[in-house]
Coordinates of C-alpha atoms in Angstrom, one line a residue:
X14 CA -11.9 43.5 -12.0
X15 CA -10.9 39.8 -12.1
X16 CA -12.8 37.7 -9.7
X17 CA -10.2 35.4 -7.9
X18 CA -12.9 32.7 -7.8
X19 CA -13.8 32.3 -11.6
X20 CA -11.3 34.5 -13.4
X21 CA -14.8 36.1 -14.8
X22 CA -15.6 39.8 -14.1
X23 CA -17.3 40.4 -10.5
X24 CA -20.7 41.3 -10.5
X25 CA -21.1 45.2 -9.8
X26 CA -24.2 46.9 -7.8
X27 CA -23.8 51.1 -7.3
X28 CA -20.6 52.7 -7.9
X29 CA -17.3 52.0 -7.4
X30 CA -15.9 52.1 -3.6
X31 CA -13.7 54.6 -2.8
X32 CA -10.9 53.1 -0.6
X33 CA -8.5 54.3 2.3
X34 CA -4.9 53.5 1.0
X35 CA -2.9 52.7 -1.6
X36 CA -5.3 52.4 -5.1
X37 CA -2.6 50.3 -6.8
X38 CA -2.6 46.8 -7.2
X39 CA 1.5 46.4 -7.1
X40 CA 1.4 45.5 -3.4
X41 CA 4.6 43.8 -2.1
X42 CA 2.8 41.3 0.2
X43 CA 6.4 40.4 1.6
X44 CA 7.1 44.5 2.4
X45 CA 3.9 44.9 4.1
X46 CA 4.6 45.8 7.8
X47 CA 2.8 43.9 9.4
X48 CA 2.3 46.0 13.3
X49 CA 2.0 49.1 11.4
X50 CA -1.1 47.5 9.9
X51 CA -2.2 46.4 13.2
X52 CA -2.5 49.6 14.8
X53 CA -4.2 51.1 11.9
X54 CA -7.1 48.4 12.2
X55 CA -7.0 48.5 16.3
X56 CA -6.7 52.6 16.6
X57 CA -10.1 52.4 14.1
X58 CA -11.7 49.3 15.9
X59 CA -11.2 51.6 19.1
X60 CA -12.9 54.7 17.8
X61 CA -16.0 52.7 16.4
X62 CA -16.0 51.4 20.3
X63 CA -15.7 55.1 21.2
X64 CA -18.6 56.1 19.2
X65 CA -20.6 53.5 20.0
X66 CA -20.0 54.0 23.6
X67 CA -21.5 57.6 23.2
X68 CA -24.6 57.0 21.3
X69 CA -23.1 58.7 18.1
X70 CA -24.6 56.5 15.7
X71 CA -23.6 58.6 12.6
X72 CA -20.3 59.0 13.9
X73 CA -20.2 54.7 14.0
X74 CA -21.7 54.0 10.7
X75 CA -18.9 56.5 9.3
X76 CA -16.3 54.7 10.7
X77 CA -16.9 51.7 10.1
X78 CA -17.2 52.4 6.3
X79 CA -13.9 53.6 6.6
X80 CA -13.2 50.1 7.9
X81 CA -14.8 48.5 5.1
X82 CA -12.6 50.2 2.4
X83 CA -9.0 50.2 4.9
X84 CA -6.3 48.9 3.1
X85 CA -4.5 47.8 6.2
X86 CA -7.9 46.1 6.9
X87 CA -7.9 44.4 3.7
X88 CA -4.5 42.8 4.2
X89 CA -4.7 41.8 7.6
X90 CA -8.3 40.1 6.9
X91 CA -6.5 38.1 4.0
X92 CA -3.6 37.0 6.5
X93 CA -6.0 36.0 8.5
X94 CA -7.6 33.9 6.1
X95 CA -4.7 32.7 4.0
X96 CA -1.8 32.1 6.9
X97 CA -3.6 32.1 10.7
X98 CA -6.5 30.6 10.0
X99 CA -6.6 26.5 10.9
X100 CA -8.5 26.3 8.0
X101 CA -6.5 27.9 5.5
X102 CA -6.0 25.0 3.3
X103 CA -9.1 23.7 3.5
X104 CA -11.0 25.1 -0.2
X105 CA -15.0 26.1 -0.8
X106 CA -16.8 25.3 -3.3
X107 CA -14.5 26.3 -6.2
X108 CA -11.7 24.2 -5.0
X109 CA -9.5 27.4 -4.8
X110 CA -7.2 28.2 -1.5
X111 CA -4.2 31.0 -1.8
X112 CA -1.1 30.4 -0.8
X113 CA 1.3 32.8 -2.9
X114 CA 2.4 35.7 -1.6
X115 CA 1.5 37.1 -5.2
X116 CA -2.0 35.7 -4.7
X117 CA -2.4 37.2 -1.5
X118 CA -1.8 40.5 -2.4
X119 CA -4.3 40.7 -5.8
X120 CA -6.6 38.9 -3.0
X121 CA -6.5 41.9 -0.4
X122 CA -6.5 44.3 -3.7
X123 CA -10.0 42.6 -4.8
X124 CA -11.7 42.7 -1.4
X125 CA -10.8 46.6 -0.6
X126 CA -12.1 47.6 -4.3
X127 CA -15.3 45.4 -4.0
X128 CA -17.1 48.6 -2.8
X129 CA -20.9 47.4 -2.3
X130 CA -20.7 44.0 -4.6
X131 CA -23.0 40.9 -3.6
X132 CA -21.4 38.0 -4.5
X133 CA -21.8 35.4 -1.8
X134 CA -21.4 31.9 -2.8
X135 CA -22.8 29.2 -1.1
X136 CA -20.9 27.3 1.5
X137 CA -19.7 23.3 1.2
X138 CA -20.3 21.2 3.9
X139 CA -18.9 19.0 5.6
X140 CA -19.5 16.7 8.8
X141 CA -16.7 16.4 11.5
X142 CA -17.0 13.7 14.5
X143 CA -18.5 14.9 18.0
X144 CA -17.0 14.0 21.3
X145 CA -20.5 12.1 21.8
X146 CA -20.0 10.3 18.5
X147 CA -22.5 12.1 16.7
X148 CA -20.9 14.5 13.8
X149 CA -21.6 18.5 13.3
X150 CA -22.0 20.2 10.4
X151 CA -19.4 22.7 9.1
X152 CA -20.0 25.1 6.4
X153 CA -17.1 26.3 4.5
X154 CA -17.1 29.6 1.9
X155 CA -14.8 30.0 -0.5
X156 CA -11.4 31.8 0.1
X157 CA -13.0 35.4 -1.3
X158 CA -16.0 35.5 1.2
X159 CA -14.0 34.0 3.8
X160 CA -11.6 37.1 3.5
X161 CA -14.9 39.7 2.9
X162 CA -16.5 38.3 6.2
X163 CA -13.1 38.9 8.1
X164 CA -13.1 42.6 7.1
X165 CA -16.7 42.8 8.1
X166 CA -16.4 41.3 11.4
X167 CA -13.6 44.3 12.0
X168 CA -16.2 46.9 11.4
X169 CA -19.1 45.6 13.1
X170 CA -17.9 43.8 16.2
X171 CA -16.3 46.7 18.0
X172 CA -20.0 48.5 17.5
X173 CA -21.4 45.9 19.7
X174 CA -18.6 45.4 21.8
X175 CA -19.4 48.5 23.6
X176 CA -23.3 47.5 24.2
X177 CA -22.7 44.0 25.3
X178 CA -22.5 43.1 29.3
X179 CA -19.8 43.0 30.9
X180 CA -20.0 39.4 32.2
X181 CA -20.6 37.9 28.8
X182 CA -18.2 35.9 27.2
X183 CA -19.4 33.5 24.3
X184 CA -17.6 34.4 20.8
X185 CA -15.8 37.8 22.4
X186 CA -12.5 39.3 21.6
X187 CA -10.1 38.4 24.1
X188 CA -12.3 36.4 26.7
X189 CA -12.6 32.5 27.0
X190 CA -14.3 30.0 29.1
X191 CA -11.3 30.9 31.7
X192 CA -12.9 34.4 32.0
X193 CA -15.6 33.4 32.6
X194 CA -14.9 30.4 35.2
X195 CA -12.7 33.0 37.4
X196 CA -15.8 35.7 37.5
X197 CA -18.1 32.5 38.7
X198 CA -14.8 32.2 41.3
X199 CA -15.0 35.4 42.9
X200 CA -18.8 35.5 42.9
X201 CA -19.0 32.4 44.4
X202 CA -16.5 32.2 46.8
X203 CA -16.5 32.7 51.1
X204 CA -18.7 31.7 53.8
X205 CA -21.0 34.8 52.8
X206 CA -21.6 34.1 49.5
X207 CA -24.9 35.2 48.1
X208 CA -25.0 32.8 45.2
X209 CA -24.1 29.7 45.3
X210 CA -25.5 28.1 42.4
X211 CA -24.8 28.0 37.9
X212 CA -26.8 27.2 35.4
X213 CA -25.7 25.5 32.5
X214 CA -27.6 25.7 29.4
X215 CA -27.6 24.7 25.9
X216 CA -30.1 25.7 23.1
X217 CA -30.0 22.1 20.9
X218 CA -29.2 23.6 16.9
X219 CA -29.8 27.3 17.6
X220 CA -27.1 28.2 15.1
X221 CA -28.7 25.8 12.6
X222 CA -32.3 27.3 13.2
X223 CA -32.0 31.0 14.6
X224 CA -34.4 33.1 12.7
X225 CA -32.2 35.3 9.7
X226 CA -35.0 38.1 10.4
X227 CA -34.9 39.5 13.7
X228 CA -30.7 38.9 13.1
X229 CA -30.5 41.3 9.9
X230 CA -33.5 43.4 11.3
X231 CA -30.5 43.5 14.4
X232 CA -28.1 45.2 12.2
X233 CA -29.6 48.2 11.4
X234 CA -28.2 50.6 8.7
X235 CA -24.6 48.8 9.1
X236 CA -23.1 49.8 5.5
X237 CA -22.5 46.1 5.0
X238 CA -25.6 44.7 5.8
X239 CA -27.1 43.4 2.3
X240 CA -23.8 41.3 2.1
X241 CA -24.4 39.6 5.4
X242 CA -27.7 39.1 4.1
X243 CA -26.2 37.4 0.8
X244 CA -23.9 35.5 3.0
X245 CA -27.0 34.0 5.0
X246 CA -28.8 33.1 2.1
X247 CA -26.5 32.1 -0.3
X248 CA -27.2 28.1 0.4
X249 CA -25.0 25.4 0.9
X250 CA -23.5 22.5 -1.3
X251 CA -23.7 19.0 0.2
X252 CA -22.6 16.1 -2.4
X253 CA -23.0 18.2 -5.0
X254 CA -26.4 19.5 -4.9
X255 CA -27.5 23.3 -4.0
X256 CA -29.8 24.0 -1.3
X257 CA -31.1 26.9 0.4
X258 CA -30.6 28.3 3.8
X259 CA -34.0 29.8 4.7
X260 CA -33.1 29.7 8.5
X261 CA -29.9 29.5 10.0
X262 CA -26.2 30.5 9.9
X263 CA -23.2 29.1 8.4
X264 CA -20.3 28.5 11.1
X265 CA -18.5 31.4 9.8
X266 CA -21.4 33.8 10.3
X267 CA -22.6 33.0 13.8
X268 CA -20.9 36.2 15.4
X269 CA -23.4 37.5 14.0
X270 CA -25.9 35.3 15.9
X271 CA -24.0 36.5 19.2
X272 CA -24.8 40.1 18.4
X273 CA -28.7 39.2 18.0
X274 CA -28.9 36.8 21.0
X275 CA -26.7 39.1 23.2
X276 CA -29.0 42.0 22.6
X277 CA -32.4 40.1 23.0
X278 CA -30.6 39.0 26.7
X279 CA -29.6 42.3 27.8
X280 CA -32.0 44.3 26.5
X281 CA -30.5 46.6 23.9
X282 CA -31.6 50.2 25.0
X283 CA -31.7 51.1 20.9
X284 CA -33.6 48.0 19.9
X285 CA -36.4 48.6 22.9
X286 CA -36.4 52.8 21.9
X287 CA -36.6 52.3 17.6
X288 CA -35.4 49.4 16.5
X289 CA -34.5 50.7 13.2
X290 CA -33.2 54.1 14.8
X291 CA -29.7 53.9 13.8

């Protein structure tokens, strides 16, 4: 198979994936039907909720390798990257972005055949300017991983969705800092109110130091967890010149970061029983 980043052959580890959906490569990405393919990914994400929900942990890792290999979950993940995405034009370390629909397609066909492949390539950064002046750093992988991590995200966030607190917000589906100010509202609020105080907190560089341990040791047997591993280790390129990420997460990993931090807060009851146990 032709590796869209270096028109060389992709590096293979196991056997080939099996995949849920058409096995061809002659996808019209202009025919594609777009809400069918949402429902196929959101009926999934809600069963891996489900199944999390209950404690079937067999059941979860199941589905979710169904996500991994869905087609529809292969081409929404490459819209995502390719037309939603602000950063869409905006190329890693090969200099590639994809903007045919041609190129799309072969894109969504490479990331639903890549079965268990570790490929990861290292991020490029960049610096953009701070509101205080100062300038953050900004990793960005190339088109291929970018388009891999978006089908992951599919599968595992929905498992952790379900064990998370309901008054949490930070990097969740469908909640925002207005979510969060209207539950402080109604907590708050009348003459009787019991608390009457927030605190704000910030944790100076935790992305750019958190541990890559306890956050891998975090995922468990998730079928995709050596490629999160490669993605969190696979370095980053500043002015040309290679260097490792022994601690750390690149901006487009840091849900993952959530998942870790939010368990260690509320007290995961898996990670206090075993934490290897599912």
């Amino acid at each position: 198979m032709i590796d869209a980043r270096t028109n060389g052959q992709v590096r293979r580890s196991g056997r080939p994936a099996r995949v849920n959906g058409p096995e061809d490569a002659g996808l019209d990405w202009r025919a594609i039907d777009w809400p069918r393919m949402s429902t196929v990914v959101q009926r999934l994400r809600q069963r891996i909720f489900t199944a999390s929900q209950k404690g079937n942990w067999k059941q979860v890792r199941n589905l979710q390798k169904l996500m991994l290999r869905s087609y529809a979950n292969a081409v929404l993940s490459v819209r995502r990257v390719t037309e939603l995405n602000a950063g869409k034009n905006t190329p890693g370390v090969d200099g590639h972005i994809i903007v045919t629909p041609d190129g799309k397609a072969r894109l969504a066909h490479l990331i639903q055949h890549l079965g268990e492949a570790v490929d990861a390539q290292p991020v490029r950064r960049v610096y953009i300017p701070k509101a205080n002046g100062k300038r953050r750093p900004l990793g960005i992988p190339v088109i291929v991983d970018r388009a891999r991590q978006a089908l992951v995200v599919n599968a595992l966030e929905p498992e952790w969705e379900a064990q998370f607190e309901p008054r949490s917000y930070g990097f969740r589906p469908g909640r925002s800092a207005h979510d969060a100010i209207e539950a402080i509202f109604h907590v708050a609020r009348g003459p009787h109110a019991r608390r009457l105080w927030v605190l704000d907190a910030d944790l100076t560089g935790a992305f750019d130091h958190i541990a890559q341990a306890p956050l891998l040791a975090a995922l468990g047997t998730f079928p995709a967890r050596r490629l999160v591993q490669a993605w969190l280790q696979a370095g980053v390129v500043e002015q040309g010149q290679w260097q490792p990420t022994a601690a750390g997460a690149p901006m487009q990993s840091r849900r993952l970061c959530k998942v870790n931090g939010e368990k260690a807060r509320c007290g995961d009851r898996r990670l206090h029983s075993t934490l290897h146990s599912d």
